[in-house]
Amino acid sequence: MIITIDGPAGSGKSTAARALAERLGFQFLDTGAMYRVVTLVCLREQIDLHNEPAVSDRAAIITIRFDGHRVFANDEEVTDAIRTVQVTQGTSIVAVNSKVRGLLTTLQRQAAAGLDIVTEGRDQGTVAFPDAECKFFLTASPEERARRRQHDLRRRGEHLSIEEILAHQHERDRRDEQRAVSPLKPATDAIQIDTSHRNVHEVVEELEELIRQRSAAKP
Ligand code: DC
């Protein structure tokens, strides 16, 4: 069974998707981490992120591996390194690269083959897994999303004002929603959930209940 959870940054999808996978005993795939790994490697090697062929050539020879919460690029652990502000900003540039998207979509399908999996990102229900059994699209108000991001950054020792975060967020949303390939949008058959006024526990309960209803309704 494939469950897709898409939505913008700060919609709560990563935390909810991870918790849901644990509750169901499913595998979990963080596809944003894959785009972040490509960005980190390119930044370190001073490859211009706007140079699409150079970025996709490099992406084609990176080995990305997950081990629980930990992320590895060519066997080096990069779990924290892929979460910096610089990588976050760069990733929305890499994510418009159609060759990189093609490569990573293939890897995502390979990773999910034959498994029960919860996969989260921006295009999981629309492009990577259009036939997924259950699709969700999570949203939250821009202010709430920025507050969550500020909280995450503080925990990592980075201090940005809400205004700065809102400006970055607006820029990333614009890129994610307007790119020609796989723009961020809900699949037509996705269930949309606004998480602004709810905690993770409430969101996961609702997702589980909706999955149960879906499965019961299946012939
Ligand atoms: O979910 P995240 O913040 O880790 O995602 C990082 C970036 O990658 C973000 O700019 C959107 C992009 N992304 C994407 O385009 N498609 C995906 N399936 C996952 C992430």
Tab-separated table of N, CA and C in Angstrom, residues 98-168:
chain	number	residue	atom	x	y	z
A	98	SER	N	14.373	19.490	-14.381
A	98	SER	CA	13.515	18.359	-14.764
A	98	SER	C	14.293	17.040	-14.817
A	99	LYS	N	15.585	17.089	-15.196
A	99	LYS	CA	16.360	15.833	-15.226
A	99	LYS	C	16.547	15.290	-13.816
A	100	VAL	N	16.838	16.199	-12.874
A	100	VAL	CA	16.995	15.762	-11.476
A	100	VAL	C	15.677	15.174	-10.992
A	101	ARG	N	14.570	15.826	-11.323
A	101	ARG	CA	13.262	15.316	-10.890
A	101	ARG	C	13.035	13.912	-11.449
A	102	GLY	N	13.397	13.713	-12.722
A	102	GLY	CA	13.227	12.393	-13.337
A	102	GLY	C	14.045	11.338	-12.612
A	103	LEU	N	15.311	11.688	-12.333
A	103	LEU	CA	16.206	10.742	-11.639
A	103	LEU	C	15.659	10.371	-10.261
A	104	LEU	N	15.241	11.403	-9.519
A	104	LEU	CA	14.797	11.143	-8.147
A	104	LEU	C	13.448	10.429	-8.121
A	105	THR	N	12.588	10.724	-9.097
A	105	THR	CA	11.301	10.015	-9.153
A	105	THR	C	11.544	8.520	-9.391
A	106	THR	N	12.491	8.208	-10.277
A	106	THR	CA	12.831	6.792	-10.518
A	106	THR	C	13.317	6.137	-9.232
A	107	LEU	N	14.203	6.835	-8.504
A	107	LEU	CA	14.714	6.276	-7.240
A	107	LEU	C	13.586	6.078	-6.227
A	108	GLN	N	12.637	7.041	-6.209
A	108	GLN	CA	11.522	6.931	-5.247
A	108	GLN	C	10.673	5.700	-5.560
A	109	ARG	N	10.420	5.477	-6.851
A	109	ARG	CA	9.609	4.299	-7.221
A	109	ARG	C	10.344	3.013	-6.893
A	110	GLN	N	11.663	3.023	-7.117
A	110	GLN	CA	12.452	1.821	-6.780
A	110	GLN	C	12.401	1.567	-5.278
A	111	ALA	N	12.515	2.663	-4.504
A	111	ALA	CA	12.533	2.517	-3.042
A	111	ALA	C	11.205	1.981	-2.523
A	112	ALA	N	10.111	2.293	-3.227
A	112	ALA	CA	8.777	1.904	-2.744
A	112	ALA	C	8.340	0.538	-3.253
A	113	ALA	N	9.062	0.010	-4.246
A	113	ALA	CA	8.593	-1.209	-4.917
A	113	ALA	C	8.343	-2.346	-3.928
A	114	GLY	N	7.137	-2.863	-3.947
A	114	GLY	CA	6.787	-4.024	-3.139
A	114	GLY	C	6.624	-3.751	-1.652
A	115	LEU	N	6.651	-2.477	-1.251
A	115	LEU	CA	6.573	-2.173	0.183
A	115	LEU	C	5.266	-1.478	0.547
A	116	ASP	N	4.918	-1.552	1.833
A	116	ASP	CA	3.913	-0.653	2.387
A	116	ASP	C	4.685	0.583	2.807
A	117	ILE	N	4.295	1.743	2.283
A	117	ILE	CA	5.147	2.914	2.497
A	117	ILE	C	4.322	4.204	2.598
A	118	VAL	N	4.805	5.100	3.453
A	118	VAL	CA	4.279	6.467	3.494
A	118	VAL	C	5.361	7.333	2.875
A	119	THR	N	5.035	8.034	1.797
A	119	THR	CA	6.042	8.849	1.133
A	119	THR	C	5.581	10.303	1.112
A	120	GLU	N	6.502	11.206	1.501
A	120	GLU	CA	6.089	12.612	1.575
A	120	GLU	C	6.960	13.516	0.721
A	121	GLY	N	6.334	14.561	0.185
A	121	GLY	CA	7.066	15.497	-0.666
A	121	GLY	C	6.147	16.552	-1.244
A	122	ARG	N	6.327	16.836	-2.532
A	122	ARG	CA	5.491	17.848	-3.192
A	122	ARG	C	4.685	17.246	-4.342
A	123	ASP	N	5.215	16.133	-4.899
A	123	ASP	CA	4.633	15.578	-6.130
A	123	ASP	C	4.401	14.078	-6.004
A	124	GLN	N	4.279	13.607	-4.774
A	124	GLN	CA	4.177	12.155	-4.607
A	124	GLN	C	2.834	11.621	-5.107
A	125	GLY	N	1.768	12.364	-4.824
A	125	GLY	CA	0.445	11.916	-5.278
A	125	GLY	C	0.159	12.273	-6.731
A	126	THR	N	0.826	13.309	-7.238
A	126	THR	CA	0.543	13.758	-8.610
A	126	THR	C	1.416	13.058	-9.651
A	127	VAL	N	2.720	12.912	-9.350
A	127	VAL	CA	3.671	12.432	-10.366
A	127	VAL	C	4.317	11.087	-10.009
A	128	ALA	N	4.879	11.001	-8.820
A	128	ALA	CA	5.647	9.789	-8.486
A	128	ALA	C	4.735	8.569	-8.349
A	129	PHE	N	3.589	8.752	-7.648
A	129	PHE	CA	2.694	7.612	-7.387
A	129	PHE	C	1.241	7.989	-7.691
A	130	PRO	N	0.929	8.235	-8.967
A	130	PRO	CA	-0.444	8.656	-9.291
A	130	PRO	C	-1.498	7.612	-8.925
A	131	ASP	N	-1.062	6.326	-8.795
A	131	ASP	CA	-2.037	5.276	-8.461
A	131	ASP	C	-2.040	4.912	-6.974
A	132	ALA	N	-1.428	5.755	-6.149
A	132	ALA	CA	-1.369	5.445	-4.709
A	132	ALA	C	-2.772	5.242	-4.143
A	133	GLU	N	-2.872	4.336	-3.175
A	133	GLU	CA	-4.190	4.001	-2.593
A	133	GLU	C	-4.763	5.156	-1.796
A	134	CYS	N	-3.900	5.933	-1.121
A	134	CYS	CA	-4.386	7.011	-0.263
A	134	CYS	C	-3.504	8.232	-0.437
A	135	LYS	N	-4.132	9.364	-0.748
A	135	LYS	CA	-3.337	10.582	-0.968
A	135	LYS	C	-3.829	11.703	-0.057
A	136	PHE	N	-2.866	12.383	0.562
A	136	PHE	CA	-3.227	13.520	1.417
A	136	PHE	C	-2.448	14.749	0.975
A	137	PHE	N	-3.061	15.918	1.177
A	137	PHE	CA	-2.378	17.186	0.920
A	137	PHE	C	-2.572	18.040	2.163
A	138	LEU	N	-1.459	18.316	2.853
A	138	LEU	CA	-1.532	19.079	4.098
A	138	LEU	C	-1.203	20.543	3.845
A	139	THR	N	-1.927	21.424	4.515
A	139	THR	CA	-1.647	22.856	4.399
A	139	THR	C	-1.687	23.468	5.797
A	140	ALA	N	-1.234	24.717	5.904
A	140	ALA	CA	-1.390	25.498	7.140
A	140	ALA	C	-1.223	26.952	6.720
A	141	SER	N	-1.628	27.878	7.569
A	141	SER	CA	-1.513	29.299	7.206
A	141	SER	C	-0.026	29.663	7.089
A	142	PRO	N	0.313	30.678	6.264
A	142	PRO	CA	1.724	31.064	6.119
A	142	PRO	C	2.361	31.431	7.463
A	143	GLU	N	1.607	32.098	8.333
A	143	GLU	CA	2.162	32.530	9.628
A	143	GLU	C	2.478	31.314	10.510
A	144	GLU	N	1.580	30.361	10.521
A	144	GLU	CA	1.804	29.166	11.340
A	144	GLU	C	2.991	28.362	10.790
A	145	ARG	N	3.067	28.264	9.480
A	145	ARG	CA	4.183	27.531	8.867
A	145	ARG	C	5.503	28.204	9.231
A	146	ALA	N	5.527	29.547	9.194
A	146	ALA	CA	6.767	30.280	9.510
A	146	ALA	C	7.125	30.083	10.984
A	147	ARG	N	6.113	30.070	11.865
A	147	ARG	CA	6.385	29.846	13.296
A	147	ARG	C	7.024	28.474	13.512
A	148	ARG	N	6.494	27.466	12.825
A	148	ARG	CA	7.041	26.106	12.974
A	148	ARG	C	8.487	26.058	12.479
A	149	ARG	N	8.730	26.726	11.368
A	149	ARG	CA	10.085	26.751	10.792
A	149	ARG	C	11.048	27.461	11.748
A	150	GLN	N	10.588	28.559	12.362
A	150	GLN	CA	11.444	29.296	13.282
A	150	GLN	C	11.818	28.399	14.471
A	151	HIS	N	10.845	27.643	14.928
A	151	HIS	CA	11.067	26.730	16.039
A	151	HIS	C	12.120	25.670	15.664
A	152	ASP	N	11.969	25.081	14.474
A	152	ASP	CA	12.926	24.073	13.988
A	152	ASP	C	14.326	24.657	13.894
A	153	LEU	N	14.411	25.871	13.328
A	153	LEU	CA	15.726	26.499	13.144
A	153	LEU	C	16.373	26.793	14.487
A	154	ARG	N	15.581	27.271	15.451
A	154	ARG	CA	16.114	27.563	16.792
A	154	ARG	C	16.750	26.325	17.394
A	155	ARG	N	16.061	25.195	17.210
A	155	ARG	CA	16.599	23.945	17.768
A	155	ARG	C	17.937	23.611	17.147
A	156	ARG	N	18.151	24.080	15.921
A	156	ARG	CA	19.441	23.828	15.256
A	156	ARG	C	20.432	24.967	15.491
A	157	GLY	N	20.034	25.939	16.304
A	157	GLY	CA	20.940	27.039	16.636
A	157	GLY	C	20.950	28.167	15.619
A	158	GLU	N	19.956	28.185	14.706
A	158	GLU	CA	19.893	29.283	13.729
A	158	GLU	C	18.734	30.203	14.114
A	159	HIS	N	19.027	31.511	14.182
A	159	HIS	CA	17.987	32.444	14.631
A	159	HIS	C	17.603	33.400	13.514
A	160	LEU	N	16.401	33.236	12.992
A	160	LEU	CA	15.910	34.126	11.941
A	160	LEU	C	14.597	34.736	12.422
A	161	SER	N	14.343	35.993	12.006
A	161	SER	CA	13.084	36.631	12.402
A	161	SER	C	11.945	36.017	11.596
A	162	ILE	N	10.719	36.159	12.119
A	162	ILE	CA	9.538	35.664	11.402
A	162	ILE	C	9.447	36.334	10.032
A	163	GLU	N	9.821	37.621	9.975
A	163	GLU	CA	9.731	38.341	8.695
A	163	GLU	C	10.673	37.727	7.656
A	164	GLU	N	11.903	37.410	8.103
A	164	GLU	CA	12.868	36.782	7.177
A	164	GLU	C	12.349	35.428	6.705
A	165	ILE	N	11.828	34.655	7.663
A	165	ILE	CA	11.342	33.314	7.318
A	165	ILE	C	10.160	33.412	6.356
A	166	LEU	N	9.261	34.364	6.635
A	166	LEU	CA	8.101	34.533	5.742
A	166	LEU	C	8.558	34.892	4.326
A	167	ALA	N	9.583	35.733	4.231
A	167	ALA	CA	10.080	36.140	2.906
A	167	ALA	C	10.681	34.933	2.176
A	168	HIS	N	11.516	34.136	2.887
A	168	HIS	CA	12.103	32.927	2.274
A	168	HIS	C	11.001	31.959	1.846
